[in-house]
Amino acid sequence: MKGKLLRAEGHLANVIPIHLDASFFFERAVRSLDRNHVDKALKYFRKAVEYEPENPVNHCNMAGILSEKGDYEASNAVLAHVLDVVDPSMTECYFYMANNYANMDRFEEAEQALVTYLEEDTQGQFMTEAEEMMELLYYELDRPAKLNRIKSRKGVVEHDQARELLEQGKFAQAAELLEGISPDYPDYLAARNNLALAYYYMGLFPKAKETIAEVLEQEPGNLHALCNLAIFHQNENRADQVLLLIKKLRVIVPFQHEQVYKLATTMGILGQHDTAYVHFRRLLKDEETAADPALAHYAAVAAYNTGRYDSAERLWRHVGKLDPGSEVSRYYLSGLEAVRQGEKDPEKLSYHYHLPFDEQFRQWENYGNGIPEEMKNDPLIRSSFFWALRHGDRATKLQVIHALGMIGDYEVQQALESFIQEPGEDQELVEVARSVLNGLDSEGAKQDDSPVLRPLTALSKRSIPKIESMTEQTETKPSSHWQAVVDRALQMSEAKAELQQEMERLWTDYVSRVHPEVPGTKQIEGLAAGLEYLAAKIHSRPVTYQSIADRYGISAATVSKYARQINKVCNAKPPVL
C-alpha cells in the first residue's frame, strides 16, 4: 500500500499544474481565432474578462468578437461599459463604436462617436481609418461632420478653418479662431503666422508685428515670418530693415509650392520684381499650379514691372483663357497697349488679382445697383477696403466707408466699429462711419458675439411678406402652412425667449427667400423640427438630431434633412468655434 502511494505520489509529481487566469484564456481565445473558431474565442474572452474585469483590453477584445459576429448592439454595450466604468481614457472605444453604428446604418450616431474620438483621442492611432470613415459619413449624410478639432493633430482642424476664412476675406473671424489656437499650441507657428496676416489685412499693424516677432523668437529662419516682417517694415517706412531682410530673402530658393508662392509675392510687394518674376515663372512650370489665373496675372505684373512687355502680354492673354469671365486681363492688356502707344506713362502695378481700386469704384457706380455679389466676397477686394479704411487718404476713406455700407456684413461691422474708436481719426469721417453703422443696425443687424457671418442687410434688401399677413396665396397652397411651421416649433420648443426669437428670425428669412413656394401639410413637422435644431446650433446649444426627433416623434434623418434644407437656403451656418 505504502509502495503504491509512493508511486502515485511520484506520478503526481510529474503533472504540470494549470493556472486558470486571464492570460490562459486570452491565449486560448487567440488560438481559437487562428482556427476561425469565433464562438469559442468569444467564450474564452468572456472568461478572461471574468478573471480580470478591470483590464479594458479584455473587454475590447470581447467587443471585437461580437462585432465580427454581427452583434453590433452587444459590442457597443461592452464598449460603453469600458468608457463608463472600466477606463474612460480608452478613447479608441469611440472609434470602434463608430464602426458598429456605421454597420447598422445609424450614421448620425456613427458621426457623433467618430467626432468624439477625433476630439478626445491624443494618440491618433486610427487617424487614417477615421478619415476614410469621415468620407463615408459625408456621402451618407450629405454634409461635412461637425468637427471642431482633432486633438491628436494639435489645432490642425481649427487652423484649416481659419485659412479658409482668410481666403474668403473673413479676416475678423479668422483672427478670432486663430487667437483661440495660439494659447493652446504655442509651437504651432503656421497658425501664428496666419494670425499675423489676419491682423495685417485688418490694418492692425502693431498686433501683426508683435505676433510675427513671437514667431521669429521661436524660429529665426521661418520664411513666412521673415516675409511678413519685411512687409510690415515697409509699411513703417523702415528702409534699412527692409534692405536687410531683402538680402536674406534674395538668396533663398525654396522648393515647396507654398513657400515659393510666399517668397514670390513678398518680393513683388517689396519692389524686387526681377526675383518675383523668376519665382512666379517657376510656379507656372509646375502642373499643380500652371492653371491658376491669379498666378499667371502675378507673373504678368512682374514681367510688366521689369519692362518685359512681350512676356506680360502673353501672360495676360493666358489669364484671359484661364478665366474668360474676368475683366482683369482685358483691363491690363488695354493699359499695356496704351503704354506701348505712348498714350500713358508706365507705372508700377500692384500684385492683386482684381481691378485697381479707382477702377472698381468707377465700375460699381456704373452698375447703379451697388457692389456685385461676387466682388463683395472677394478676399483681395475686402482686404483692400480694410487697408484703405485705415491707411488711405481722406477721399479714399470716404469712398470705402460708403462701399462697406453696401456690403454690410459681420466683418464690415467690426471694421467700422474699430474705425470709430481710432484715436486721431478725422471726425467727419467718424460721423459718416457711425451713420453707416447705425443704418446697418436699423436694417436688422444683430450684433452677436459668435463669429457667424450673417448678411446685415439680407432682410432689408428683400420684400419680406410677414408670416402673419400672408393671406393672399392661392387656395391650393394655403398660407396657413407657413404660420403652422413656426407655431409648431414654438409650441414644441422648451427654449427661452432668445432662442424663440432666433427661430422666428430664421423662419422669416427662409420664407422671404423661397416665397411664393409653401410647404405641404406633411412637411410641417419636419420643418419645425429642423428649424428648432438649426436655431439651437446657431446659439451653440447642446442638441442632437435624435433629441429633437424624439420630441417630435419623427426620425433623426428627417430632422437632419429639413435642418440642412433651411440652412442651405439661409446660409445660417453654426459657429466654427
XYZ file of C-alpha atoms in Angstrom:
577
model
C 0.000 0.000 0.000
C 2.776 2.242 1.014
C 4.664 1.487 -2.229
C 1.637 2.173 -4.315
C 1.209 5.505 -2.618
C 4.755 6.425 -3.372
C 4.276 5.501 -6.965
C 1.160 7.547 -7.001
C 2.998 10.441 -5.417
C 5.785 10.038 -7.941
C 3.255 10.097 -10.748
C 1.618 13.232 -9.386
C 4.979 14.897 -9.152
C 5.277 14.827 -12.967
C 1.951 16.683 -13.581
C 2.295 20.362 -14.556
C -0.463 22.349 -12.788
C -2.724 24.610 -14.930
C -3.057 28.206 -13.739
C -6.512 29.362 -14.808
C -6.039 33.113 -15.168
C -6.810 35.810 -17.729
C -3.653 35.127 -19.714
C -4.584 31.459 -20.059
C -7.989 32.244 -21.519
C -6.546 35.031 -23.667
C -4.101 32.589 -25.263
C -6.906 30.080 -25.835
C -9.030 32.799 -27.438
C -6.248 33.825 -29.809
C -5.645 30.184 -30.724
C -9.355 29.740 -31.448
C -9.374 32.813 -33.651
C -6.429 31.472 -35.627
C -8.500 28.363 -36.282
C -11.525 30.504 -37.165
C -13.481 29.209 -34.158
C -15.178 32.527 -33.403
C -17.728 31.211 -30.874
C -15.009 29.516 -28.835
C -12.887 32.640 -28.948
C -15.819 34.667 -27.590
C -16.260 32.225 -24.684
C -12.574 32.439 -23.809
C -12.555 36.237 -23.958
C -15.597 36.299 -21.663
C -13.638 34.133 -19.190
C -10.656 36.488 -19.478
C -12.978 39.371 -18.559
C -14.239 37.396 -15.556
C -10.705 36.893 -14.268
C -9.567 40.490 -14.954
C -12.671 42.702 -15.082
C -10.559 45.816 -14.560
C -8.493 45.187 -17.724
C -10.074 47.206 -20.589
C -8.173 45.226 -23.261
C -10.107 42.072 -22.391
C -13.397 43.922 -22.760
C -12.338 45.435 -26.101
C -11.327 42.012 -27.412
C -14.743 40.671 -26.463
C -16.401 43.663 -28.169
C -14.329 42.988 -31.286
C -15.526 39.364 -31.469
C -19.157 40.464 -31.002
C -18.691 42.907 -33.861
C -17.202 40.139 -36.030
C -20.321 38.042 -35.324
C -22.544 40.963 -36.416
C -23.884 41.632 -32.910
C -23.125 45.348 -33.089
C -25.516 46.368 -30.316
C -23.880 43.999 -27.834
C -20.436 45.125 -28.951
C -21.306 48.764 -28.333
C -22.769 47.889 -24.939
C -19.405 46.410 -23.946
C -17.532 49.438 -25.279
C -19.846 51.822 -23.449
C -19.177 49.852 -20.247
C -15.427 50.306 -20.785
C -15.819 54.070 -21.160
C -18.306 54.469 -18.311
C -16.834 52.082 -15.744
C -13.549 50.390 -16.609
C -11.301 53.044 -18.217
C -12.712 56.348 -19.576
C -9.293 57.106 -21.127
C -9.762 54.298 -23.708
C -10.855 56.822 -26.324
C -10.323 54.322 -29.151
C -13.579 52.729 -27.978
C -15.383 55.647 -29.640
C -13.811 54.664 -32.937
C -14.921 51.056 -32.504
C -18.423 52.245 -31.661
C -18.494 54.434 -34.765
C -17.698 51.376 -36.887
C -20.519 49.438 -35.271
C -23.032 52.253 -35.789
C -21.970 52.594 -39.425
C -22.508 48.853 -39.939
C -26.032 49.323 -38.555
C -26.631 52.277 -40.950
C -27.056 54.559 -37.939
C -24.914 57.265 -39.482
C -25.827 60.134 -37.147
C -24.668 58.096 -34.136
C -21.601 56.924 -36.066
C -20.687 60.536 -36.745
C -21.176 61.500 -33.111
C -18.911 58.665 -31.921
C -16.280 59.385 -34.579
C -16.192 63.114 -33.805
C -15.804 62.301 -30.098
C -12.888 60.009 -30.945
C -11.141 62.665 -33.021
C -11.722 65.415 -30.481
C -10.681 63.384 -27.434
C -8.010 60.904 -28.591
C -4.457 62.151 -28.075
C -2.578 59.454 -29.998
C -4.413 59.363 -33.330
C -3.869 55.603 -33.715
C -6.777 55.264 -36.144
C -6.441 58.606 -37.959
C -6.259 57.109 -41.462
C -9.253 54.861 -40.851
C -11.140 57.745 -39.218
C -10.583 59.958 -42.266
C -11.904 57.208 -44.537
C -14.984 56.818 -42.354
C -15.451 60.601 -42.371
C -15.668 60.460 -46.165
C -18.275 57.706 -45.941
C -20.359 59.717 -43.466
C -20.064 62.825 -45.635
C -21.503 60.804 -48.506
C -24.285 59.264 -46.432
C -25.309 62.411 -44.537
C -24.674 64.817 -47.433
C -22.827 67.278 -45.215
C -19.467 67.663 -43.501
C -19.114 66.422 -39.944
C -19.478 68.896 -37.092
C -15.836 68.592 -36.101
C -14.241 71.403 -34.091
C -10.769 69.959 -33.558
C -8.610 66.870 -33.880
C -6.823 66.533 -30.556
C -4.005 64.361 -31.888
C -3.236 66.915 -34.589
C -2.976 69.873 -32.258
C -5.185 72.524 -33.813
C -4.977 71.390 -37.442
C -8.741 71.480 -37.974
C -9.101 74.938 -36.454
C -6.138 76.161 -38.488
C -7.638 74.814 -41.727
C -10.926 76.534 -40.903
C -9.074 79.779 -40.232
C -7.195 79.518 -43.530
C -10.484 79.091 -45.363
C -11.818 82.191 -43.622
C -8.709 84.156 -44.644
C -9.134 83.016 -48.255
C -12.764 84.156 -48.115
C -11.760 87.583 -46.814
C -13.317 86.983 -43.384
C -10.339 88.334 -41.502
C -12.007 89.139 -38.172
C -13.472 85.639 -37.948
C -10.122 84.086 -38.853
C -8.380 86.155 -36.189
C -10.890 85.059 -33.531
C -10.351 81.413 -34.413
C -6.554 81.692 -34.556
C -6.431 83.592 -31.263
C -8.117 80.570 -29.711
C -5.491 78.201 -31.128
C -2.376 80.137 -30.138
C -2.501 79.791 -26.320
C -3.151 76.039 -26.523
C -0.476 75.340 -29.142
C 2.285 77.960 -28.784
C 4.605 75.911 -31.037
C 2.106 75.896 -33.914
C 3.932 78.604 -35.866
C 1.830 78.334 -39.021
C -1.226 79.366 -37.003
C 0.627 82.326 -35.525
C 1.864 83.407 -38.952
C -1.691 83.384 -40.252
C -2.879 85.271 -37.180
C -0.339 87.959 -38.027
C -1.713 88.052 -41.583
C -5.278 88.364 -40.309
C -4.239 91.376 -38.201
C -2.352 92.779 -41.176
C -5.332 92.517 -43.538
C -7.492 94.204 -40.912
C -4.986 97.047 -40.754
C -3.905 96.204 -37.191
C -0.180 96.578 -37.848
C 1.124 96.765 -34.252
C -0.618 93.490 -33.324
C 0.552 91.892 -36.571
C 4.142 92.875 -35.925
C 4.036 91.716 -32.306
C 2.716 88.309 -33.377
C 5.372 87.844 -36.048
C 8.100 88.790 -33.562
C 6.909 85.940 -31.331
C 7.262 83.509 -34.253
C 10.784 84.654 -35.094
C 11.800 84.420 -31.456
C 10.974 80.697 -31.600
C 12.293 80.091 -35.143
C 14.556 82.872 -36.508
C 14.692 81.347 -40.015
C 10.941 80.945 -40.515
C 10.411 82.015 -44.159
C 6.778 83.087 -43.805
C 7.593 85.177 -40.755
C 10.583 86.836 -42.451
C 8.449 87.698 -45.480
C 5.702 89.132 -43.310
C 8.154 91.138 -41.223
C 9.698 92.653 -44.345
C 6.296 93.875 -45.497
C 5.484 95.226 -42.036
C 8.768 97.176 -42.007
C 7.969 98.546 -45.454
C 4.645 99.853 -44.177
C 6.522 101.639 -41.413
C 8.988 103.111 -43.962
C 11.920 101.432 -42.212
C 14.039 101.164 -45.357
C 17.172 99.966 -43.538
C 15.354 96.985 -42.003
C 13.670 96.189 -45.324
C 17.025 96.099 -47.138
C 18.500 93.725 -44.551
C 15.584 91.337 -44.983
C 15.708 91.601 -48.782
C 19.346 90.475 -48.695
C 18.308 87.409 -46.688
C 15.338 86.607 -48.888
C 17.083 87.017 -52.256
C 19.417 84.086 -51.614
C 16.655 81.710 -50.501
C 15.481 79.186 -53.118
C 12.578 77.252 -51.595
C 11.071 74.176 -53.245
C 7.708 73.753 -51.540
C 4.956 75.399 -53.604
C 3.569 77.336 -50.686
C 6.967 78.766 -49.772
C 7.840 79.659 -53.380
C 4.494 81.440 -53.728
C 5.006 83.309 -50.452
C 8.518 84.417 -51.416
C 7.465 85.482 -54.927
C 4.550 87.638 -53.776
C 6.632 89.151 -50.981
C 9.483 90.109 -53.293
C 6.984 91.656 -55.670
C 5.434 93.757 -52.898
C 8.923 94.823 -51.810
C 9.683 96.004 -55.343
C 12.094 93.158 -56.155
C 10.249 92.398 -59.382
C 13.089 90.501 -61.099
C 13.262 87.996 -58.243
C 9.475 87.798 -58.076
C 9.293 87.096 -61.828
C 11.778 84.206 -61.543
C 9.775 82.536 -58.753
C 6.395 83.082 -60.433
C 7.731 81.509 -63.625
C 8.935 78.518 -61.588
C 5.409 78.001 -60.291
C 3.840 78.322 -63.745
C 6.025 75.476 -64.999
C 4.559 73.136 -62.396
C 1.467 71.128 -63.347
C -0.170 71.707 -59.956
C -0.145 75.496 -60.251
C 0.038 76.167 -64.015
C -3.723 76.626 -64.429
C -4.113 79.297 -61.744
C -5.202 82.573 -63.428
C -4.188 84.658 -60.407
C -0.671 83.226 -60.523
C -0.384 83.945 -64.244
C -1.523 87.515 -63.547
C 1.128 87.951 -60.855
C 3.772 86.747 -63.300
C 2.434 89.201 -65.877
C 2.662 92.051 -63.361
C 6.254 91.102 -62.515
C 7.081 90.972 -66.236
C 5.472 94.366 -66.847
C 7.228 95.955 -63.867
C 10.596 94.788 -65.242
C 9.901 96.018 -68.783
C 9.232 92.563 -70.252
C 6.182 93.784 -72.163
C 6.015 90.897 -74.651
C 6.048 88.360 -71.812
C 3.475 90.395 -69.914
C 1.181 90.408 -72.947
C 1.478 86.640 -73.418
C 0.792 86.033 -69.754
C -2.274 88.313 -69.624
C -3.684 86.635 -72.726
C -3.132 83.339 -70.932
C -5.027 84.759 -67.940
C -7.919 85.576 -70.273
C -8.065 81.956 -71.437
C -7.889 80.588 -67.912
C -10.515 82.996 -66.581
C -12.583 84.216 -69.560
C -15.241 85.875 -67.393
C -12.795 88.200 -65.647
C -12.248 91.836 -66.589
C -8.711 91.792 -65.207
C -6.800 90.581 -68.265
C -8.708 92.877 -70.635
C -8.094 95.902 -68.416
C -4.355 95.319 -68.115
C -3.890 94.428 -71.781
C -5.595 97.709 -72.665
C -3.272 99.571 -70.306
C -0.233 97.808 -71.768
C -1.236 98.832 -75.279
C -1.674 102.440 -74.136
C 1.869 102.406 -72.703
C 3.268 100.989 -75.961
C 1.486 103.658 -77.989
C 2.835 106.409 -75.744
C -0.664 107.349 -74.581
C 0.148 106.510 -70.974
C 3.278 106.648 -68.838
C 4.431 103.291 -67.435
C 3.882 102.891 -63.709
C 4.474 100.051 -61.315
C 1.492 97.729 -60.917
C 0.435 96.102 -57.663
C 0.190 92.339 -57.159
C -3.564 91.885 -56.767
C -5.809 89.794 -58.971
C -8.520 92.401 -59.323
C -9.006 95.776 -60.950
C -7.305 98.801 -59.380
C -9.217 100.463 -56.584
C -10.344 103.551 -58.549
C -11.441 101.404 -61.480
C -13.531 99.225 -59.175
C -15.380 102.229 -57.802
C -15.960 103.597 -61.298
C -17.482 100.323 -62.457
C -19.641 99.969 -59.356
C -21.021 103.456 -59.913
C -21.833 102.454 -63.496
C -23.646 99.340 -62.301
C -26.007 101.543 -60.319
C -27.014 98.670 -58.031
C -24.027 98.714 -55.722
C -21.214 96.215 -55.457
C -21.773 92.926 -57.326
C -22.216 89.940 -55.012
C -19.158 88.055 -56.234
C -16.976 91.104 -55.597
C -18.304 91.535 -52.062
C -16.882 88.128 -51.197
C -13.550 88.563 -52.976
C -10.901 88.429 -50.213
C -8.476 90.674 -52.085
C -11.107 93.349 -52.608
C -12.191 93.096 -48.992
C -8.608 93.355 -47.747
C -8.038 96.408 -49.958
C -11.124 98.019 -48.389
C -9.932 97.385 -44.835
C -6.455 98.535 -45.771
C -7.701 101.759 -47.347
C -10.021 102.449 -44.420
C -7.003 102.715 -42.141
C -4.269 103.958 -44.457
C -5.899 105.703 -47.420
C -6.264 109.434 -47.922
C -9.441 111.206 -46.807
C -11.276 110.869 -50.133
C -10.460 107.180 -50.406
C -11.600 106.533 -46.839
C -14.905 108.238 -47.582
C -15.434 106.052 -50.648
C -14.522 102.944 -48.685
C -16.954 103.718 -45.863
C -19.825 104.002 -48.334
C -18.680 100.828 -50.132
C -18.541 98.923 -46.864
C -22.073 100.038 -46.164
C -23.139 98.283 -49.369
C -21.522 95.048 -48.154
C -22.818 95.303 -44.615
C -21.759 92.016 -43.019
C -20.120 90.972 -39.748
C -16.620 91.867 -40.936
C -17.774 95.339 -42.010
C -19.438 95.964 -38.678
C -16.211 95.033 -36.874
C -14.121 97.266 -39.152
C -16.405 100.306 -38.809
C -16.639 99.947 -35.033
C -12.856 99.807 -34.831
C -12.544 102.830 -37.150
C -14.890 104.895 -34.984
C -12.778 104.177 -31.905
C -9.477 105.021 -33.641
C -7.830 107.985 -31.848
C -6.959 110.960 -34.012
C -9.231 109.991 -36.913
C -10.982 112.708 -38.936
C -14.197 113.447 -37.012
C -16.279 114.000 -40.145
C -15.264 110.548 -41.397
C -16.027 109.092 -37.964
C -19.542 110.564 -38.129
C -20.048 109.151 -41.627
C -18.896 105.716 -40.443
C -21.184 105.945 -37.398
C -24.091 106.860 -39.641
C -23.418 103.878 -41.923
C -23.111 101.576 -38.912
C -26.367 102.869 -37.422
C -28.037 102.321 -40.785
C -26.919 98.722 -40.784
C -28.247 98.243 -37.254
C -31.627 99.707 -38.177
C -31.879 97.314 -41.113
C -31.940 94.373 -38.760
C -28.290 93.867 -37.996
C -27.904 91.671 -34.964
C -24.708 92.113 -33.018
C -23.607 88.667 -31.974
C -20.572 87.582 -30.002
C -20.268 84.452 -32.128
C -18.306 84.623 -35.385
C -21.296 83.718 -37.541
C -21.171 85.804 -40.672
C -24.728 86.941 -41.251
C -25.541 89.474 -44.002
C -26.677 92.507 -42.029
C -28.682 93.815 -44.963
C -30.083 90.473 -46.067
C -33.608 91.151 -44.811
C -33.756 94.801 -45.821
C -32.962 94.127 -49.476
C -35.987 91.882 -49.970
C -39.679 92.496 -49.895
C -40.450 90.192 -46.998
C -44.024 89.086 -46.525
C -44.797 88.916 -42.809
C -45.743 85.418 -41.787
C -48.917 86.538 -40.087
C -50.107 88.555 -43.097
C -49.524 86.033 -45.880
C -53.210 85.544 -46.690
C -53.199 86.145 -50.396
C -51.864 82.780 -51.531
C -53.801 80.539 -53.846
C -56.355 78.143 -52.400
C -54.332 75.092 -53.438
C -51.375 76.272 -51.352
C -52.831 77.788 -48.165
C -50.593 80.356 -46.472
C -51.518 78.995 -43.047
C -48.901 76.283 -43.619
C -46.173 78.902 -43.226
C -47.511 80.028 -39.884
C -48.103 76.431 -38.813
C -44.381 75.634 -39.080
C -43.134 78.357 -36.754
C -46.127 77.882 -34.432
C -45.293 74.188 -34.134
C -41.622 74.915 -33.455
C -42.503 77.444 -30.750
C -45.031 75.058 -29.248
C -42.651 72.097 -29.092
C -39.564 74.049 -28.028
C -38.755 74.486 -24.369
C -36.339 77.264 -25.266
C -36.101 80.691 -23.735
C -37.181 83.889 -25.473
C -33.788 84.435 -27.144
C -33.937 81.122 -28.983
C -37.609 81.588 -29.893
C -36.714 84.953 -31.438
C -33.963 83.243 -33.389
C -36.458 80.698 -34.749
C -38.826 83.488 -35.811
C -35.984 85.462 -37.405
C -34.624 82.403 -39.193
C -38.039 81.342 -40.436
C -38.832 84.836 -41.698
C -35.573 84.824 -43.642
C -36.326 81.370 -45.062
C -39.862 82.367 -46.118
C -38.608 85.512 -47.825
C -36.134 83.523 -49.889
C -38.402 80.700 -51.074
C -41.646 82.706 -51.430
C -44.091 82.052 -53.148
C -43.425 78.350 -52.598
C -45.091 76.937 -49.475
C -44.693 73.634 -47.646
C -47.196 70.827 -47.784
C -49.007 69.678 -44.649
C -46.775 66.609 -44.400
C -43.657 68.814 -44.207
C -44.742 70.979 -41.287
C -43.476 68.677 -38.525
C -40.105 68.111 -40.213
C -39.595 71.801 -41.000
C -40.470 72.792 -37.440
C -38.015 70.255 -36.023
C -35.283 71.318 -38.439
C -35.917 74.981 -37.590
C -35.552 74.327 -33.856
C -32.382 72.287 -34.372
C -30.712 74.938 -36.540
C -31.643 77.796 -34.197
C -30.200 75.860 -31.264
C -26.958 75.207 -33.139
C -26.595 78.884 -34.099
C -26.719 79.707 -30.398
C -24.306 76.873 -29.533
C -26.916 74.961 -27.531
C -26.186 71.262 -26.856
C -28.646 69.453 -29.114
C -28.688 66.389 -31.367
C -30.885 65.305 -34.244
C -32.073 62.392 -32.138
C -33.103 64.510 -29.137
C -35.197 66.761 -31.394
C -36.592 63.763 -33.281
C -37.730 62.092 -30.057
C -39.843 65.096 -29.062
C -41.430 65.482 -32.485
C -41.978 61.763 -32.988
C -40.050 61.641 -36.255
C -36.721 60.165 -37.350
C -33.340 61.822 -36.813
C -32.805 61.618 -40.570
C -35.933 63.749 -41.115
C -34.702 66.407 -38.678
C -31.333 66.383 -40.452
C -32.963 66.681 -43.874
C -35.023 69.764 -43.045
C -32.302 71.439 -40.976
C -29.978 71.125 -43.997
C -32.727 72.460 -46.270
C -33.237 75.601 -44.162
C -29.507 76.076 -43.681
C -28.845 75.771 -47.407
C -31.385 78.495 -48.206
C -30.452 80.875 -45.382
C -26.744 80.033 -45.101
C -27.220 80.181 -41.332
C -24.188 78.047 -40.511
C -23.419 77.429 -36.808
C -20.273 78.965 -35.330
C -16.953 77.340 -36.189
C -15.638 77.828 -32.658
